[in-house]
GROMACS .gro file of C-alpha atoms in nm:
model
  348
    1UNK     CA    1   1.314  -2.227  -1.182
    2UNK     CA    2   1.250  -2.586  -1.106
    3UNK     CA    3   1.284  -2.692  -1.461
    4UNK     CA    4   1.628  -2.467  -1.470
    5UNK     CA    5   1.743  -2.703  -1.168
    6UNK     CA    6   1.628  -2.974  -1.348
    7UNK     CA    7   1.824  -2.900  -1.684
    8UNK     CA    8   2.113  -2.806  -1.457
    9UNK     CA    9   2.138  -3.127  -1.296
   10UNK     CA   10   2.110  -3.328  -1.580
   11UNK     CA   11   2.441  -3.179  -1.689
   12UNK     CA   12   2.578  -3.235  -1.422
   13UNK     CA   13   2.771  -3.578  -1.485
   14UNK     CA   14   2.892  -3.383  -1.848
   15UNK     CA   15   3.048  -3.142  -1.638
   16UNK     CA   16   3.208  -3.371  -1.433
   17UNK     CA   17   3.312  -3.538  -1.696
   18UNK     CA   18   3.470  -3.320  -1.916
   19UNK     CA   19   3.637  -3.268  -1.597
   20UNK     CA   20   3.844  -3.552  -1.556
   21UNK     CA   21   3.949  -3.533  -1.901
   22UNK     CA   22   4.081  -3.191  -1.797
   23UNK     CA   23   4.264  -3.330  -1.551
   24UNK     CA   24   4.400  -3.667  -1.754
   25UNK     CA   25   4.490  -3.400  -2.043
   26UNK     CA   26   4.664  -3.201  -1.797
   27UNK     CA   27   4.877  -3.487  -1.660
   28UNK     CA   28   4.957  -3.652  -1.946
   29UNK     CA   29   5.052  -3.288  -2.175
   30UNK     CA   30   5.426  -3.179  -2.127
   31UNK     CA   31   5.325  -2.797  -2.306
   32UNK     CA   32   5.254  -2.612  -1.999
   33UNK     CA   33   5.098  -2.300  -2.138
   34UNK     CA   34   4.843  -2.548  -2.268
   35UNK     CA   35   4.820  -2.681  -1.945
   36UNK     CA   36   4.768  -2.335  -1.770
   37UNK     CA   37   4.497  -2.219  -1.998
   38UNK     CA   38   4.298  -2.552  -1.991
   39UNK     CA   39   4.333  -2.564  -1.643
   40UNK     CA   40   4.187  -2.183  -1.607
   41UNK     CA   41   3.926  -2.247  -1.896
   42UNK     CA   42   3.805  -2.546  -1.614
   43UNK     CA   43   3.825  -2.296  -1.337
   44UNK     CA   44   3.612  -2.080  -1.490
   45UNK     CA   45   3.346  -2.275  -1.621
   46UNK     CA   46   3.337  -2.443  -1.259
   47UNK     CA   47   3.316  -2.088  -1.072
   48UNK     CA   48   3.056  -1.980  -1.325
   49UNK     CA   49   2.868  -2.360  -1.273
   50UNK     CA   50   2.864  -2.258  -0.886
   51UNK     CA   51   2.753  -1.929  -0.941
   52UNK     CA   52   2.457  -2.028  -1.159
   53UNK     CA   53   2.322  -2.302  -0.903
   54UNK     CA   54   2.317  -2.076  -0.644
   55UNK     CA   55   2.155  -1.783  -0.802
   56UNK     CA   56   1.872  -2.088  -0.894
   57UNK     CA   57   1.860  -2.188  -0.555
   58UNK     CA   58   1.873  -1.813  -0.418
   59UNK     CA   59   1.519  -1.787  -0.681
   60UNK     CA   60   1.344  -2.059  -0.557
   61UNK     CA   61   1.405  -1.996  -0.180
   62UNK     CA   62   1.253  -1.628  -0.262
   63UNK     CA   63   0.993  -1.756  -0.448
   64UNK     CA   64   0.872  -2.011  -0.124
   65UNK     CA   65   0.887  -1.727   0.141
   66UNK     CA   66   0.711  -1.498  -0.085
   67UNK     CA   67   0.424  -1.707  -0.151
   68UNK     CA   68   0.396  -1.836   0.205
   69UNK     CA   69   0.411  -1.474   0.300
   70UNK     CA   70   0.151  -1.373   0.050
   71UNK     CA   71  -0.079  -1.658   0.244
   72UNK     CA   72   0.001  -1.470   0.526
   73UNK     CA   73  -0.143  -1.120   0.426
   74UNK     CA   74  -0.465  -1.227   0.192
   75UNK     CA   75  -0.535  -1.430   0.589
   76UNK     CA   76  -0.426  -1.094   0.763
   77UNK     CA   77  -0.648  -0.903   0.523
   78UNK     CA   78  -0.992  -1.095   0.511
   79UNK     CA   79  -0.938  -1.034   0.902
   80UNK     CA   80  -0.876  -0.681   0.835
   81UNK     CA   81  -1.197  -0.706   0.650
   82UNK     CA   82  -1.411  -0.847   0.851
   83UNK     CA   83  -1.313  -0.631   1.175
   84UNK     CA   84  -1.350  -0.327   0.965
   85UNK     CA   85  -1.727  -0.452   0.836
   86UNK     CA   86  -1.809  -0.488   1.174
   87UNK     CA   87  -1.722  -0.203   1.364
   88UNK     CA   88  -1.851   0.015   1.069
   89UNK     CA   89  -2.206  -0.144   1.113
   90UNK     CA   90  -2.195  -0.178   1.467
   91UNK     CA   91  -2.146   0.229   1.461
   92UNK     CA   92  -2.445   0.303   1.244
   93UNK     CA   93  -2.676   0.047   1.434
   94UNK     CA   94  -2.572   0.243   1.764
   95UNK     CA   95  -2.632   0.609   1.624
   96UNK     CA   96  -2.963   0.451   1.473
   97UNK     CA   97  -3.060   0.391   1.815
   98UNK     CA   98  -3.408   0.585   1.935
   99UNK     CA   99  -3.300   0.890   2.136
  100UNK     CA  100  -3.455   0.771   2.453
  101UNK     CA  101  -3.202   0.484   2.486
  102UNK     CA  102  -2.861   0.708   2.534
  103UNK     CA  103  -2.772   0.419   2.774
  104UNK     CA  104  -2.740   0.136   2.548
  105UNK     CA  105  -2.621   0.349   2.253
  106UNK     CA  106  -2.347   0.464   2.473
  107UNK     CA  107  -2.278   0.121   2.605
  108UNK     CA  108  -2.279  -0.028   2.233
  109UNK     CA  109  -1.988   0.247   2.149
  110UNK     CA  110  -1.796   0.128   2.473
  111UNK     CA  111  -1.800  -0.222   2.322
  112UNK     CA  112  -1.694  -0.098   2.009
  113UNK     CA  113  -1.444   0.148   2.053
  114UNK     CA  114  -1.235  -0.153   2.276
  115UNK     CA  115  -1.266  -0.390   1.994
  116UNK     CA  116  -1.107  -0.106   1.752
  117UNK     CA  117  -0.782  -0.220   1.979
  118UNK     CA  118  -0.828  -0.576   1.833
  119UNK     CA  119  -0.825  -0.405   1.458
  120UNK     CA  120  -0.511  -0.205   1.564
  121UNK     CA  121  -0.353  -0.539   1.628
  122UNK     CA  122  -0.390  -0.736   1.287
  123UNK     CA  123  -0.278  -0.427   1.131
  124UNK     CA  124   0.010  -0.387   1.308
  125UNK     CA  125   0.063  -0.761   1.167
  126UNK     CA  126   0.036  -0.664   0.866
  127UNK     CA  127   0.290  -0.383   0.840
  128UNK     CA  128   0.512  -0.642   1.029
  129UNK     CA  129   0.423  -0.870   0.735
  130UNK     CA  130   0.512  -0.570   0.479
  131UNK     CA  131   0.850  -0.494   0.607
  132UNK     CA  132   0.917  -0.908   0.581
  133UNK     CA  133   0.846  -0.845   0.240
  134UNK     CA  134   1.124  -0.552   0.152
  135UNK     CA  135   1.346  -0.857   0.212
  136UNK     CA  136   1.237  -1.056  -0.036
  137UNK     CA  137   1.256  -0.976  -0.453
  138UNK     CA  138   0.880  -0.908  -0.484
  139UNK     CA  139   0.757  -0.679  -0.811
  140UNK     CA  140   0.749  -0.333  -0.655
  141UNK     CA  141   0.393  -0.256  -0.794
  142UNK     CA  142   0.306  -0.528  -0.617
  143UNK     CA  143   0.423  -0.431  -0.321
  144UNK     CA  144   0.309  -0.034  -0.357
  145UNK     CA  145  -0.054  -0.205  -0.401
  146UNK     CA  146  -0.071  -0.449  -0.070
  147UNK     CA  147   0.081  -0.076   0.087
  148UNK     CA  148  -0.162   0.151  -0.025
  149UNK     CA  149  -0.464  -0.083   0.122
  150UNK     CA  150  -0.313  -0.147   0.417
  151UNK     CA  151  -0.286   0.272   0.435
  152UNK     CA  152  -0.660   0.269   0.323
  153UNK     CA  153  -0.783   0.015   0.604
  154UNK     CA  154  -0.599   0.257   0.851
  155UNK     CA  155  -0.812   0.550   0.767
  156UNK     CA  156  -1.117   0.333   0.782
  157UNK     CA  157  -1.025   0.231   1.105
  158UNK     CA  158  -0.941   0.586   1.201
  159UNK     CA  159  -1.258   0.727   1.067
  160UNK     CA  160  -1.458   0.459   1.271
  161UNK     CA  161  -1.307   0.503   1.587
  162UNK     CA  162  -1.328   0.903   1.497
  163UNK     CA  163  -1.752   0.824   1.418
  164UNK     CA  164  -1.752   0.634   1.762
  165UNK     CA  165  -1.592   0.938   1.955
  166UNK     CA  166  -1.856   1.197   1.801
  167UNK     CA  167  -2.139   0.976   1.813
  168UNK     CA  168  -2.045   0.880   2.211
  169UNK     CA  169  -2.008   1.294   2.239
  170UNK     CA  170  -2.327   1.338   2.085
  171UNK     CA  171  -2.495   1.117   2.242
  172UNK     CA  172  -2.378   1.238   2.614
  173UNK     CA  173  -2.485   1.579   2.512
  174UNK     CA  174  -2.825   1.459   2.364
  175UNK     CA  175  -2.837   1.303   2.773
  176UNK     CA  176  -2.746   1.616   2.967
  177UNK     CA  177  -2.870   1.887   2.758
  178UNK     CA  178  -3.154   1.900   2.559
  179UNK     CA  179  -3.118   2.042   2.177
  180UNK     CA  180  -3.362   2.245   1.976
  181UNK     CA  181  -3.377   2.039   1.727
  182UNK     CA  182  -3.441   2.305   1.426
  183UNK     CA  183  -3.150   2.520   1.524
  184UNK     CA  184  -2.929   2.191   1.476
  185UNK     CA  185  -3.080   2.124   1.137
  186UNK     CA  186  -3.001   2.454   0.995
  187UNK     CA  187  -2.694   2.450   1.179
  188UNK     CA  188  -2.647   2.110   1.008
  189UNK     CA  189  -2.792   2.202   0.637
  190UNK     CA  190  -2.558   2.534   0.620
  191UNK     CA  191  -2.244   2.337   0.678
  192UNK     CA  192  -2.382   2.129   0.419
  193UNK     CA  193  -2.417   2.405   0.161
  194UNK     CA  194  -2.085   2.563   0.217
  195UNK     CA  195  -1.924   2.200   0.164
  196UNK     CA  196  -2.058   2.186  -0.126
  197UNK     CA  197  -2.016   2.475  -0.244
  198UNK     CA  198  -1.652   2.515  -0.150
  199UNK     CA  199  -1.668   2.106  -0.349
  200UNK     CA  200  -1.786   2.239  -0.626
  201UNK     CA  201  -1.574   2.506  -0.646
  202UNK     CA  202  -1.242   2.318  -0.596
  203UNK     CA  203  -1.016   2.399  -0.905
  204UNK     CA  204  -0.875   2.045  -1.086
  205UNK     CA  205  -0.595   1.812  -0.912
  206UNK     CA  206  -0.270   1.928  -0.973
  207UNK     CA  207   0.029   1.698  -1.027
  208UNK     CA  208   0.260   1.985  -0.882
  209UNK     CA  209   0.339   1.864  -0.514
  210UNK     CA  210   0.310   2.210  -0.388
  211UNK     CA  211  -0.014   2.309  -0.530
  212UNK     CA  212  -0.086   1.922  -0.388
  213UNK     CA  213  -0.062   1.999  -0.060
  214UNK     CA  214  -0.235   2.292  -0.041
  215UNK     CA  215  -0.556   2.133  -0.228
  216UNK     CA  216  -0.508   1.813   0.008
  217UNK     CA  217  -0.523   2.072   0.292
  218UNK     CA  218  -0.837   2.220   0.188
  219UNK     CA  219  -1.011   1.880   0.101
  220UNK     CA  220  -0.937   1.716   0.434
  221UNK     CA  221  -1.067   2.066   0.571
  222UNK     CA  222  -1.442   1.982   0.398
  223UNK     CA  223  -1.414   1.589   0.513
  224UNK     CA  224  -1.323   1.656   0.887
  225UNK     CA  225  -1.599   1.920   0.873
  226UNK     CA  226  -1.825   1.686   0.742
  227UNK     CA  227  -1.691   1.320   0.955
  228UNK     CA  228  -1.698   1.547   1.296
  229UNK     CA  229  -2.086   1.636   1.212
  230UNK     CA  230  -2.164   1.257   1.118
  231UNK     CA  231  -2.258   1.110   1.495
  232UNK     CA  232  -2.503   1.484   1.486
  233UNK     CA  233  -2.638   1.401   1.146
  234UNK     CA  234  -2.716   1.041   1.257
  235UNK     CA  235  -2.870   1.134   1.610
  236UNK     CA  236  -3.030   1.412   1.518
  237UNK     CA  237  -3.253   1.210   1.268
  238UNK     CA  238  -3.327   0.949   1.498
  239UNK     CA  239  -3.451   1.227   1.745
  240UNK     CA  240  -3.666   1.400   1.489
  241UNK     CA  241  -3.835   1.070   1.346
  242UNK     CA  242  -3.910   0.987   1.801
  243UNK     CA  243  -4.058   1.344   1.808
  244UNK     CA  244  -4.228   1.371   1.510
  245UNK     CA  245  -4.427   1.040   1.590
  246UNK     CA  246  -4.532   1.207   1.911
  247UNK     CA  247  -4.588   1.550   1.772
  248UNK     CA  248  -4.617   1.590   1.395
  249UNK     CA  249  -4.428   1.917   1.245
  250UNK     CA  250  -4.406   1.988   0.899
  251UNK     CA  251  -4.101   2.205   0.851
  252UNK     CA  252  -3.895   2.001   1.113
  253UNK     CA  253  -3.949   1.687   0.901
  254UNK     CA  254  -3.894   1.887   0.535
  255UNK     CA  255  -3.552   2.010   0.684
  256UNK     CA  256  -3.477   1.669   0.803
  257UNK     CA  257  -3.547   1.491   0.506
  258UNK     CA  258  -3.371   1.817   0.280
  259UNK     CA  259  -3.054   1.676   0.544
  260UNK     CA  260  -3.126   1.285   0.502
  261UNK     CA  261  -3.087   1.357   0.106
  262UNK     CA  262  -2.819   1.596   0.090
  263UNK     CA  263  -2.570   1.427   0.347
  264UNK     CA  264  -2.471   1.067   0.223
  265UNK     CA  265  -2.348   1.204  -0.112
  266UNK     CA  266  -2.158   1.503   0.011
  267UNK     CA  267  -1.935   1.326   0.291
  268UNK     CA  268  -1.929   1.087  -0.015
  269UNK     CA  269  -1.805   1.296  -0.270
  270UNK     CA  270  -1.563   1.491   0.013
  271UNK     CA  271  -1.451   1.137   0.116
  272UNK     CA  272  -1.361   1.047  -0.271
  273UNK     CA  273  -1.186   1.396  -0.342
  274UNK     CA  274  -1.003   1.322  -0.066
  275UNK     CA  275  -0.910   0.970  -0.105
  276UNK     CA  276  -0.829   1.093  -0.473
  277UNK     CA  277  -0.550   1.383  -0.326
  278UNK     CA  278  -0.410   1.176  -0.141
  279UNK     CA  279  -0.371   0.874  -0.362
  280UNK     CA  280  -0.193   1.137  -0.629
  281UNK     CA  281  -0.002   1.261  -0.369
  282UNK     CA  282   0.121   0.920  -0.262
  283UNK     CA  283   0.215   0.828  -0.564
  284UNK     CA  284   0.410   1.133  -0.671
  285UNK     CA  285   0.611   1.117  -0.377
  286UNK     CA  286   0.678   0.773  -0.453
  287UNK     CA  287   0.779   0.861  -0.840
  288UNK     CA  288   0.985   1.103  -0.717
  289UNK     CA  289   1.154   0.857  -0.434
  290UNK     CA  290   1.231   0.592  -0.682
  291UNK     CA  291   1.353   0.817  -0.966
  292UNK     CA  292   1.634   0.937  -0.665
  293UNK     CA  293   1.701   0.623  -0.624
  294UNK     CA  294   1.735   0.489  -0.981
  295UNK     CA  295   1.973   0.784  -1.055
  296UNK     CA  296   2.185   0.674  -0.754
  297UNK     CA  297   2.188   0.301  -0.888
  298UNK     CA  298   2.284   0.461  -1.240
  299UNK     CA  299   2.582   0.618  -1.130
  300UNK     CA  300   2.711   0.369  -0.886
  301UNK     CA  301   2.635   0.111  -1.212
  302UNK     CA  302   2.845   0.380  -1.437
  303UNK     CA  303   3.119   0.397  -1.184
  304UNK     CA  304   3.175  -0.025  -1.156
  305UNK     CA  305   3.153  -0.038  -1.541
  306UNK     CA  306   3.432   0.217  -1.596
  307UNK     CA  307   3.615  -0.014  -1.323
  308UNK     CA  308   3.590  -0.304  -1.537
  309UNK     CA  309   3.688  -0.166  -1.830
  310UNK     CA  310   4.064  -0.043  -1.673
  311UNK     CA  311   4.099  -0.373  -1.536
  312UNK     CA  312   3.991  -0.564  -1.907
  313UNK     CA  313   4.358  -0.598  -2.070
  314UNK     CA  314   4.475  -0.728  -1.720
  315UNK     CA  315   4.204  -0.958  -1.644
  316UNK     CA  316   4.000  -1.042  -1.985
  317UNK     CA  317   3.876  -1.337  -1.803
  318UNK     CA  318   3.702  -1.166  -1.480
  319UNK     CA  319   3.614  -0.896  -1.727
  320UNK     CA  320   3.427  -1.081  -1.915
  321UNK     CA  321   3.218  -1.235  -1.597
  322UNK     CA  322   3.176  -0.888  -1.429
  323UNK     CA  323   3.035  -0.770  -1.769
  324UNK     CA  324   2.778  -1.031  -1.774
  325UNK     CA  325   2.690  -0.901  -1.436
  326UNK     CA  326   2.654  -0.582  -1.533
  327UNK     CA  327   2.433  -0.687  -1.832
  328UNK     CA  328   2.241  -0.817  -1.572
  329UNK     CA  329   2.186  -0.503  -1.355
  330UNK     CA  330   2.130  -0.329  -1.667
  331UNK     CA  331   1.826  -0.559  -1.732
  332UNK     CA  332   1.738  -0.517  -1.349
  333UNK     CA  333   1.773  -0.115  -1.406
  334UNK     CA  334   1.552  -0.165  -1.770
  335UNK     CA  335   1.267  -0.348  -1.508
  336UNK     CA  336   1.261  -0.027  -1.249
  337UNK     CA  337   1.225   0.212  -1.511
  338UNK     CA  338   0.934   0.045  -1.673
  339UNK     CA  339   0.802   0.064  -1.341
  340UNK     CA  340   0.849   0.410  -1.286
  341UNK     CA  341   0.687   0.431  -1.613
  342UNK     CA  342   0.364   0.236  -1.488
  343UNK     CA  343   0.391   0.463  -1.202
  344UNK     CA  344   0.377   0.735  -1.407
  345UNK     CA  345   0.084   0.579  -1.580
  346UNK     CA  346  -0.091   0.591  -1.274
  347UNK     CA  347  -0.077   0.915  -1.214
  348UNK     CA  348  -0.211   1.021  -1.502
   0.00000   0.00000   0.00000
């Protein structure tokens, strides 16, 4: 763009000149339909000069708030980072805790679950930051991508604070009521087994947004299951390995390792499904949003070319400039479809 406004400027003074000898032909010709034309050749070419500096200054200006905006979010996002990192190993220290200190576990989830509110802030920031950017001409993939992890670091952040709630519930129950500890394992190892059975037997994603929803139902049905039983998996353990060191016991510690191997991978693989559904899901909605849309565009396009065409023999001139314009929409239109085609790509 800047060597556009370069090349732009350096014609300048040709402009201007073939200006004046507009102007001296004009004066100094007696034909006046020679006049006339000249004079609306000049007007032209000067409303068309106009036009095409400020379209180059309207690019640049977009181009300096969209990188200084882009600063804005990779800063918003290492924060996002970092916050998320933090709370996520600040939850697993605390349900690592030995069962005898319930008091400082629970205190270490107080701590945590207020600084979730400082995590809620920066990304509230960055959907602030988002919506800045629907005003400015950035690449829609590009756009679709900063959404989706800004989507993704909001179910992080829900999951933690989720995690903090049944670990804090957990560990208040583990306080006031004591839990035999090998009914909870096999209460713990058959939810495992029916998750992954009812995993296993999940028929393939389906592209139909129906059939979508009802699979995206199901999955989050297995992950809840699994996320609401993660602060009992994590306690649990810790209680067994205090016991065991006091009182050794074979079959408790085969059914807690069975659980210690088993777990991880299934909320894993139920955590993956569902992060899968829902990314489909997303972006079918969103093929099917911008296809509406394009087919709206279309048709408003066809109706303003069919305008220009019954004003052409009355106004060849402005004709001529509102076909360039269209040309140009058409080439904007030819960029949305290829990325509804990428889209499409992506859902494949």
């Amino acid at each position: 763009v800047q060597i556009m406004k370069a090349e732009a400027d350096s014609e300048k003074p040709t402009l201007e000149k073939l200006t004046d000898t507009a102007n001296q032909l004009a004066q100094s010709s007696s034909d006046k339909d020679s006049v006339a034309a000249l004079q609306q050749k000049m007007s032209d070419l000067n409303r068309r000069w106009k036009s095409l500096e400020e379209n180059l200054n309207e690019k640049e200006d977009g181009i300096a708030r969209a990188t200084a905006l882009g600063n804005e979010i990779r800063a918003l996002q290492k924060d996002m980072r970092q916050q998320i990192g933090e709370l996520e190993s600040g939850v697993d220290r605390a349900a690592s805790l030995p069962s005898g200190q319930v008091d400082k576990q629970l205190a270490t989830l107080d701590e945590l679950k207020s600084n979730v509110a400082g995590l809620d802030t920066t990304l509230a920031k960055l959907d602030a930051k988002l919506s800045e950017a629907n005003e400015i001409p950035i690449d829609v993939t590009n756009r679709n991508d900063i959404a989706d992890q800004i989507s993704g670091a909001k179910k992080r952040a829900g999951e933690v604070a989720k995690k903090i709630d049944n670990v804090k519930l957990a560990a208040l129950s583990m306080r006031t009521e004591g839990a035999a500890l090998e009914e909870q394992l096999d209460g713990l190892l058959q939810i495992a087994k029916q998750c992954q059975s009812e995993i296993d037997q999940a028929p393939p994603i389906s592209t139909d947004i129906n059939k979508l929803a009802d699979q995206s139902r199901a999955s989050a049905g297995i992950y809840n299951k699994l996320i609401s039983k993660e602060g009992d998996v994590s306690l649990i353990r810790a209680k067994v390995a205090d016991q065991l060191k006091r009182t050794p016991d074979p079959e408790i510690k085969s059914k807690s390792e069975e659980l210690a191997r088993i777990w991880p991978p299934l909320l894993l693989a139920a955590k993956d499904r569902q992060t899968l559904l829902d990314k489909v899901a997303d972006l079918v909605r969103q093929f099917d949003d911008s296809t509406n849309a394009l087919e709206k565009r279309l048709k408003a396009d066809e109706k303003e070319l069919d305008d220009v065409i019954s004003h052409a023999d009355s106004d060849p001139a402005g004709a001529c400039d509102a076909l360039k314009l269209v040309e140009s929409t058409m080439d904007r239109r030819l960029n949305e479809t290829e990325a509804l085609s990428n889209l499409a790509g992506r859902i494949e």
